[in-house]
Tab-separated table of C-alpha atoms and ligand atoms in Angstrom:
chain	number	residue	atom	x	y	z
A	391	MET	CA	120.571	188.987	50.475
A	392	SER	CA	119.540	187.874	54.642
A	393	ILE	CA	119.734	184.165	54.971
A	394	ASN	CA	118.180	182.713	57.731
A	395	LYS	CA	120.487	179.874	60.407
A	396	ASN	CA	117.945	177.989	61.076
A	397	VAL	CA	117.368	176.505	57.786
A	398	LYS	CA	119.646	174.473	56.501
A	399	LYS	CA	119.700	175.122	53.043
A	400	ILE	CA	120.777	172.148	50.385
A	401	THR	CA	123.871	171.757	48.479
A	402	VAL	CA	125.228	170.745	44.987
A	403	PRO	CA	126.591	167.843	46.451
A	404	GLU	CA	122.943	167.238	49.047
A	405	ILE	CA	121.443	166.846	45.672
A	406	VAL	CA	124.149	164.146	44.024
A	407	ASN	CA	123.900	162.371	46.742
A	408	MET	CA	120.400	162.209	46.871
A	409	LYS	CA	120.121	159.632	43.615
A	410	LYS	CA	122.854	157.443	45.716
A	411	GLN	CA	120.378	156.647	49.109
A	412	GLY	CA	117.818	156.774	46.255
A	413	GLU	CA	116.051	159.625	46.992
A	414	LYS	CA	113.568	161.367	44.783
A	415	ILE	CA	114.338	165.378	43.981
A	416	THR	CA	111.977	167.132	44.101
A	417	ALA	CA	112.334	170.144	41.281
A	418	LEU	CA	110.050	172.807	40.520
A	419	THR	CA	110.202	176.626	38.693
A	420	ALA	CA	109.858	180.156	40.232
A	421	TYR	CA	109.929	183.452	38.231
A	422	ASP	CA	108.571	185.639	41.218
A	423	VAL	CA	109.879	186.167	44.695
A	424	LEU	CA	106.065	184.896	46.392
A	425	MET	CA	106.255	182.366	44.552
A	426	ALA	CA	109.289	181.012	45.092
A	427	GLN	CA	108.812	181.745	49.519
A	428	ILE	CA	105.726	179.466	48.652
A	429	LEU	CA	107.395	176.887	47.237
A	430	ASP	CA	110.295	177.074	49.668
A	431	ASP	CA	108.367	176.715	52.713
A	432	SER	CA	106.980	174.050	50.823
A	433	GLY	CA	109.821	172.031	51.240
A	434	ILE	CA	110.759	171.732	47.018
A	435	ASP	CA	114.368	170.941	46.827
A	436	ILE	CA	115.338	172.349	43.878
A	437	ILE	CA	114.154	176.250	42.556
A	438	LEU	CA	114.244	176.039	39.399
A	439	VAL	CA	114.041	180.155	37.856
A	440	GLY	CA	113.774	179.114	34.229
A	441	ASP	CA	113.294	181.553	30.704
A	442	SER	CA	109.980	179.355	30.496
A	443	GLY	CA	109.046	182.735	32.702
A	444	GLY	CA	109.412	184.485	29.883
A	445	MET	CA	106.657	182.655	27.548
A	446	VAL	CA	105.000	182.295	31.245
A	447	MET	CA	105.868	185.498	32.781
A	448	ALA	CA	106.338	187.944	29.714
A	449	GLY	CA	103.566	186.494	27.603
A	450	TYR	CA	106.481	184.677	24.438
A	451	GLU	CA	105.841	183.182	22.579
A	452	ASN	CA	108.789	180.994	22.750
A	453	THR	CA	111.826	180.983	25.559
A	454	LEU	CA	113.913	182.275	22.216
A	455	ALA	CA	113.729	186.260	23.347
A	456	VAL	CA	114.253	185.832	26.791
A	457	THR	CA	117.178	187.801	27.756
A	458	MET	CA	119.537	187.814	30.315
A	459	GLU	CA	118.673	191.141	31.464
A	460	GLU	CA	115.730	189.086	32.276
A	461	MET	CA	116.503	186.725	33.495
A	462	LEU	CA	118.473	188.375	36.145
A	463	PHE	CA	115.954	190.546	37.006
A	464	TYR	CA	113.558	186.721	37.167
A	465	CYS	CA	116.955	185.513	39.782
A	466	LYS	CA	117.073	188.188	41.968
A	467	SER	CA	113.350	188.322	43.444
A	468	VAL	CA	113.073	184.017	43.949
A	469	ARG	CA	116.420	184.309	45.328
A	470	ARG	CA	114.917	186.643	48.609
A	471	GLY	CA	112.182	184.927	48.936
A	472	VAL	CA	114.765	181.402	49.767
A	473	LYS	CA	116.096	180.076	52.365
A	474	ARG	CA	116.764	176.440	51.655
A	475	ALA	CA	116.558	174.964	48.131
A	476	LEU	CA	119.237	175.291	45.582
A	477	LEU	CA	118.808	177.919	43.370
A	478	ILE	CA	118.857	176.583	40.170
A	479	ALA	CA	119.513	179.646	36.774
A	480	ASP	CA	119.301	178.311	33.355
A	481	MET	CA	120.948	180.399	30.977
A	482	PRO	CA	118.415	181.851	28.183
A	483	PHE	CA	119.578	181.295	24.183
A	484	LEU	CA	122.450	183.241	23.227
A	485	SER	CA	123.760	183.320	27.139
A	486	TYR	CA	126.615	180.673	26.692
A	487	GLN	CA	126.537	179.046	23.395
A	488	THR	CA	128.260	182.026	20.850
A	489	SER	CA	131.874	181.806	22.987
A	490	ILE	CA	133.614	180.539	26.551
A	491	GLU	CA	134.041	183.906	28.048
A	492	GLU	CA	130.344	184.753	26.597
A	493	ALA	CA	128.972	182.204	28.659
A	494	ILE	CA	132.327	182.224	32.447
A	495	LYS	CA	130.539	185.948	32.306
A	496	ASN	CA	126.984	185.508	31.791
A	497	ALA	CA	127.113	182.296	34.427
A	498	GLY	CA	129.149	184.170	36.607
A	499	ARG	CA	126.355	187.603	36.251
A	500	PHE	CA	124.045	184.753	37.898
A	501	LEU	CA	125.532	183.743	40.544
A	502	GLN	CA	127.593	187.502	41.447
A	503	GLU	CA	124.733	189.599	40.741
A	504	ALA	CA	121.359	187.763	41.761
A	505	GLY	CA	123.050	185.007	43.747
A	506	MET	CA	121.833	181.899	42.408
A	507	GLU	CA	123.963	178.574	43.474
A	508	ALA	CA	124.200	176.628	40.228
A	509	VAL	CA	123.180	177.673	36.460
A	510	LYS	CA	121.758	174.914	33.358
A	511	ILE	CA	122.027	174.880	29.622
A	512	GLU	CA	120.935	172.776	27.379
A	513	GLY	CA	122.806	170.413	24.376
A	514	GLY	CA	125.065	167.852	24.641
A	515	LYS	CA	128.031	166.761	22.948
A	516	ALA	CA	128.194	170.643	21.702
A	517	VAL	CA	128.030	172.923	24.977
A	518	LYS	CA	130.430	169.843	26.147
A	519	ASP	CA	133.959	172.340	26.411
A	520	ILE	CA	131.147	175.184	27.983
A	521	VAL	CA	130.411	172.836	30.539
A	522	LYS	CA	134.305	171.533	31.645
A	523	LYS	CA	134.825	175.354	32.365
A	524	LEU	CA	132.757	176.658	34.392
A	525	VAL	CA	132.828	174.209	36.255
A	526	GLY	CA	136.146	173.717	36.732
A	527	PHE	CA	136.149	177.652	37.729
A	528	GLY	CA	133.745	176.455	39.815
A	529	VAL	CA	130.115	176.898	38.812
A	530	PRO	CA	127.879	174.749	39.062
A	531	VAL	CA	126.378	173.156	36.295
A	532	MET	CA	122.818	171.647	35.515
A	533	GLY	CA	122.744	169.712	31.647
A	534	HIS	CA	119.418	169.767	29.662
A	535	ILE	CA	118.846	167.112	26.995
A	536	GLY	CA	115.988	166.104	25.437
A	537	LEU	CA	113.791	168.804	24.331
A	538	THR	CA	115.669	171.855	24.399
A	539	PRO	CA	113.093	174.417	23.838
A	540	GLN	CA	116.113	176.217	22.320
A	541	SER	CA	116.039	173.592	19.102
A	542	ILE	CA	112.469	173.989	18.674
A	543	HIS	CA	112.728	175.620	15.106
A	544	GLN	CA	115.146	173.224	14.580
A	545	PHE	CA	113.448	170.321	16.015
A	546	GLY	CA	110.242	171.698	14.244
A	547	GLY	CA	108.254	172.138	17.440
A	548	TYR	CA	107.335	170.049	21.365
A	549	GLY	CA	107.223	167.488	19.867
A	550	LEU	CA	108.778	163.633	21.808
A	551	ARG	CA	112.818	163.193	21.616
A	552	GLY	CA	114.255	160.134	21.154
A	553	LYS	CA	111.967	157.668	20.258
A	554	ASP	CA	113.947	156.338	16.419
A	555	ASP	CA	116.973	154.694	17.552
A	556	GLN	CA	119.684	157.252	15.987
A	557	ILE	CA	118.466	159.489	18.580
A	558	ALA	CA	118.251	157.848	21.359
A	559	LYS	CA	121.673	156.519	21.223
A	560	GLN	CA	122.904	160.561	20.669
A	561	LEU	CA	121.408	160.337	24.196
A	562	LEU	CA	122.828	158.333	26.059
A	563	GLU	CA	126.065	159.233	24.391
A	564	ASP	CA	125.127	163.292	25.282
A	565	ALA	CA	124.482	162.494	29.217
A	566	PHE	CA	127.900	161.239	29.617
A	567	ILE	CA	129.233	163.469	27.501
A	568	LEU	CA	128.066	165.974	30.098
A	569	GLN	CA	128.184	164.159	32.785
A	570	GLU	CA	132.067	163.616	31.479
A	571	ALA	CA	132.503	167.082	31.259
A	572	GLY	CA	131.646	167.705	34.862
A	573	ALA	CA	127.836	168.801	35.167
A	574	PHE	CA	126.172	167.853	38.506
A	575	SER	CA	122.586	166.121	36.709
A	576	ILE	CA	120.630	166.905	33.857
A	577	VAL	CA	117.206	167.316	32.668
A	578	LEU	CA	115.405	164.697	30.451
A	579	GLU	CA	113.172	166.467	28.560
A	580	LYS	CA	110.703	164.812	27.418
A	581	ILE	CA	111.614	161.343	25.878
A	582	PRO	CA	110.414	157.873	26.191
A	583	SER	CA	110.545	156.559	29.905
A	584	ALA	CA	112.467	152.913	28.205
A	585	LEU	CA	115.310	155.359	27.971
A	586	ALA	CA	115.146	158.040	30.190
A	587	LYS	CA	115.245	155.175	32.412
A	588	GLU	CA	118.242	153.357	31.097
A	589	ILE	CA	119.979	157.223	30.848
A	590	THR	CA	119.915	157.492	34.451
A	591	ASN	CA	120.788	153.283	35.236
A	592	ASN	CA	123.957	154.270	33.953
A	593	LEU	CA	124.562	157.237	35.501
A	594	ASP	CA	125.869	158.488	38.629
A	595	ILE	CA	125.002	161.389	38.606
A	596	PRO	CA	120.668	161.852	38.659
A	597	THR	CA	118.493	162.477	36.014
A	598	ILE	CA	115.288	165.145	36.345
A	599	GLY	CA	112.819	164.266	34.418
A	600	ILE	CA	109.687	165.839	32.761
A	601	GLY	CA	107.741	164.292	30.982
A	602	ALA	CA	110.587	161.266	30.449
A	603	GLY	CA	108.531	159.370	33.036
A	604	LYS	CA	108.700	157.079	36.527
A	605	ASP	CA	111.655	156.124	36.931
A	606	CYS	CA	114.285	160.122	36.885
A	607	ASP	CA	115.939	160.361	39.492
A	608	GLY	CA	113.529	163.317	40.150
A	609	GLN	CA	111.107	164.987	39.180
A	610	ILE	CA	110.240	169.229	37.410
A	611	LEU	CA	107.459	170.824	35.398
A	612	VAL	CA	106.607	174.998	35.594
A	613	SER	CA	105.290	175.409	38.864
A	614	HIS	CA	102.388	177.553	36.745
A	615	ASP	CA	101.380	174.195	34.576
A	616	MET	CA	101.141	172.479	37.488
A	617	LEU	CA	98.702	174.992	38.969
A	618	GLY	CA	96.386	175.075	36.146
A	619	LEU	CA	97.727	179.204	35.851
A	620	TYR	CA	99.330	178.013	32.009
A	621	GLU	CA	95.597	177.564	30.350
A	622	LYS	CA	97.755	177.866	26.844
A	623	PHE	CA	98.477	174.045	26.119
A	624	LYS	CA	98.243	171.425	28.616
A	625	PRO	CA	101.013	168.831	28.115
A	626	LYS	CA	100.487	164.730	28.460
A	627	PHE	CA	103.237	164.930	30.749
A	628	VAL	CA	101.775	167.962	32.934
A	629	ARG	CA	99.332	167.426	36.174
A	630	HIS	CA	97.252	169.697	37.866
A	631	TYR	CA	97.171	169.917	41.443
A	632	ALA	CA	95.226	172.376	41.563
A	633	GLU	CA	93.581	175.385	38.583
A	634	LEU	CA	94.707	178.397	40.498
A	635	GLY	CA	93.050	179.239	36.480
A	636	LYS	CA	89.767	178.599	37.596
A	637	SER	CA	89.873	180.097	41.480
A	638	MET	CA	91.271	183.169	40.291
A	639	ARG	CA	88.493	184.111	36.925
A	640	GLU	CA	85.922	183.327	40.251
A	641	ALA	CA	88.440	185.568	42.693
A	642	PHE	CA	87.747	188.379	39.870
A	643	ASN	CA	84.529	187.282	38.943
A	644	GLY	CA	83.407	188.126	42.816
A	645	TYR	CA	84.946	191.456	43.088
A	646	ILE	CA	83.460	192.905	40.132
A	647	ASN	CA	80.192	191.734	40.401
A	648	ASP	CA	80.982	193.098	44.599
A	649	VAL	CA	81.627	195.879	43.527
A	650	LYS	CA	79.255	197.209	40.493
A	651	ASN	CA	76.739	196.171	42.870
A	652	THR	CA	77.569	198.389	46.080
A	653	LYS	CA	78.577	195.274	48.083
A	654	PHE	CA	82.187	195.664	48.137
A	655	PRO	CA	83.531	197.264	51.048
A	656	SER	CA	80.934	197.089	53.243
A	657	GLU	CA	80.129	198.660	56.816
A	658	ASP	CA	83.941	196.327	58.222
A	659	GLU	CA	85.979	197.217	56.213
A	660	SER	CA	85.773	200.726	56.072
A	661	TYR	CA	86.824	203.456	58.366
B	904	KIV	O1	112.187	176.579	31.691
B	904	KIV	C1	112.256	175.549	31.970
B	904	KIV	O2	111.633	175.582	33.264
B	904	KIV	C2	112.946	174.450	32.130
B	904	KIV	C3	112.583	173.402	32.692
B	904	KIV	C4	111.300	173.268	31.737
B	904	KIV	C5	112.865	172.335	32.543
B	904	KIV	O3	114.056	174.716	30.820
């Protein structure tokens, strides 16, 4: 692993401090070295190796099928491309829920084998003891509440969470529990903006929103979504900053046409 000494690495305390300074935190996902390198060069604060990789890289229907070995492969690839951004590994389904021992062992693998600097786990009160233990052993933990994709079968789909008072109250409580347990930040996914604002204003640790409005301390999107590469569905909270799917189709069609019509390679492209 080679880390360029001239580039200042972003750390967990710096991310926490950004909230105190009122500086918005930027986060996107990556699963491979080239995407990670380009993201890092662009100046992103956090790169999350999300289990969303199972959907956008491997083509699974949802994130439940993603394994530790797949996540480790993505994480090692991303690690090789990054000098500056804070690197967070998403712990896949069943890698932390079965026992605290399993959670410690698997979180440890992300730091020890893949060079990650923190892990993200889904859930509130139910994962309190796991968060406490991991943080106690020096593993920084990012929480994730609201729409937690590893629980979609329980929720019955990808709908907005926390629109009724009881769930909103529970999410606020979960956020406090995670902070108390030692999490350094919390992802708030697909919850009403007003609730995200209330959680954000009441916590000392930063909130990172995805479909949670502008008042979170930072924002995260799946890179393949914001680049217009993942075309299966587009939630309202995704903004396309590029149309790479369209550009790639045009490029591939251009190549196919040129080869079929003997326009590629040219004399200049030949020896
Ligand atoms: O897996 C993922 O990419 C995530 C983000 C959307 C927060 O959990």
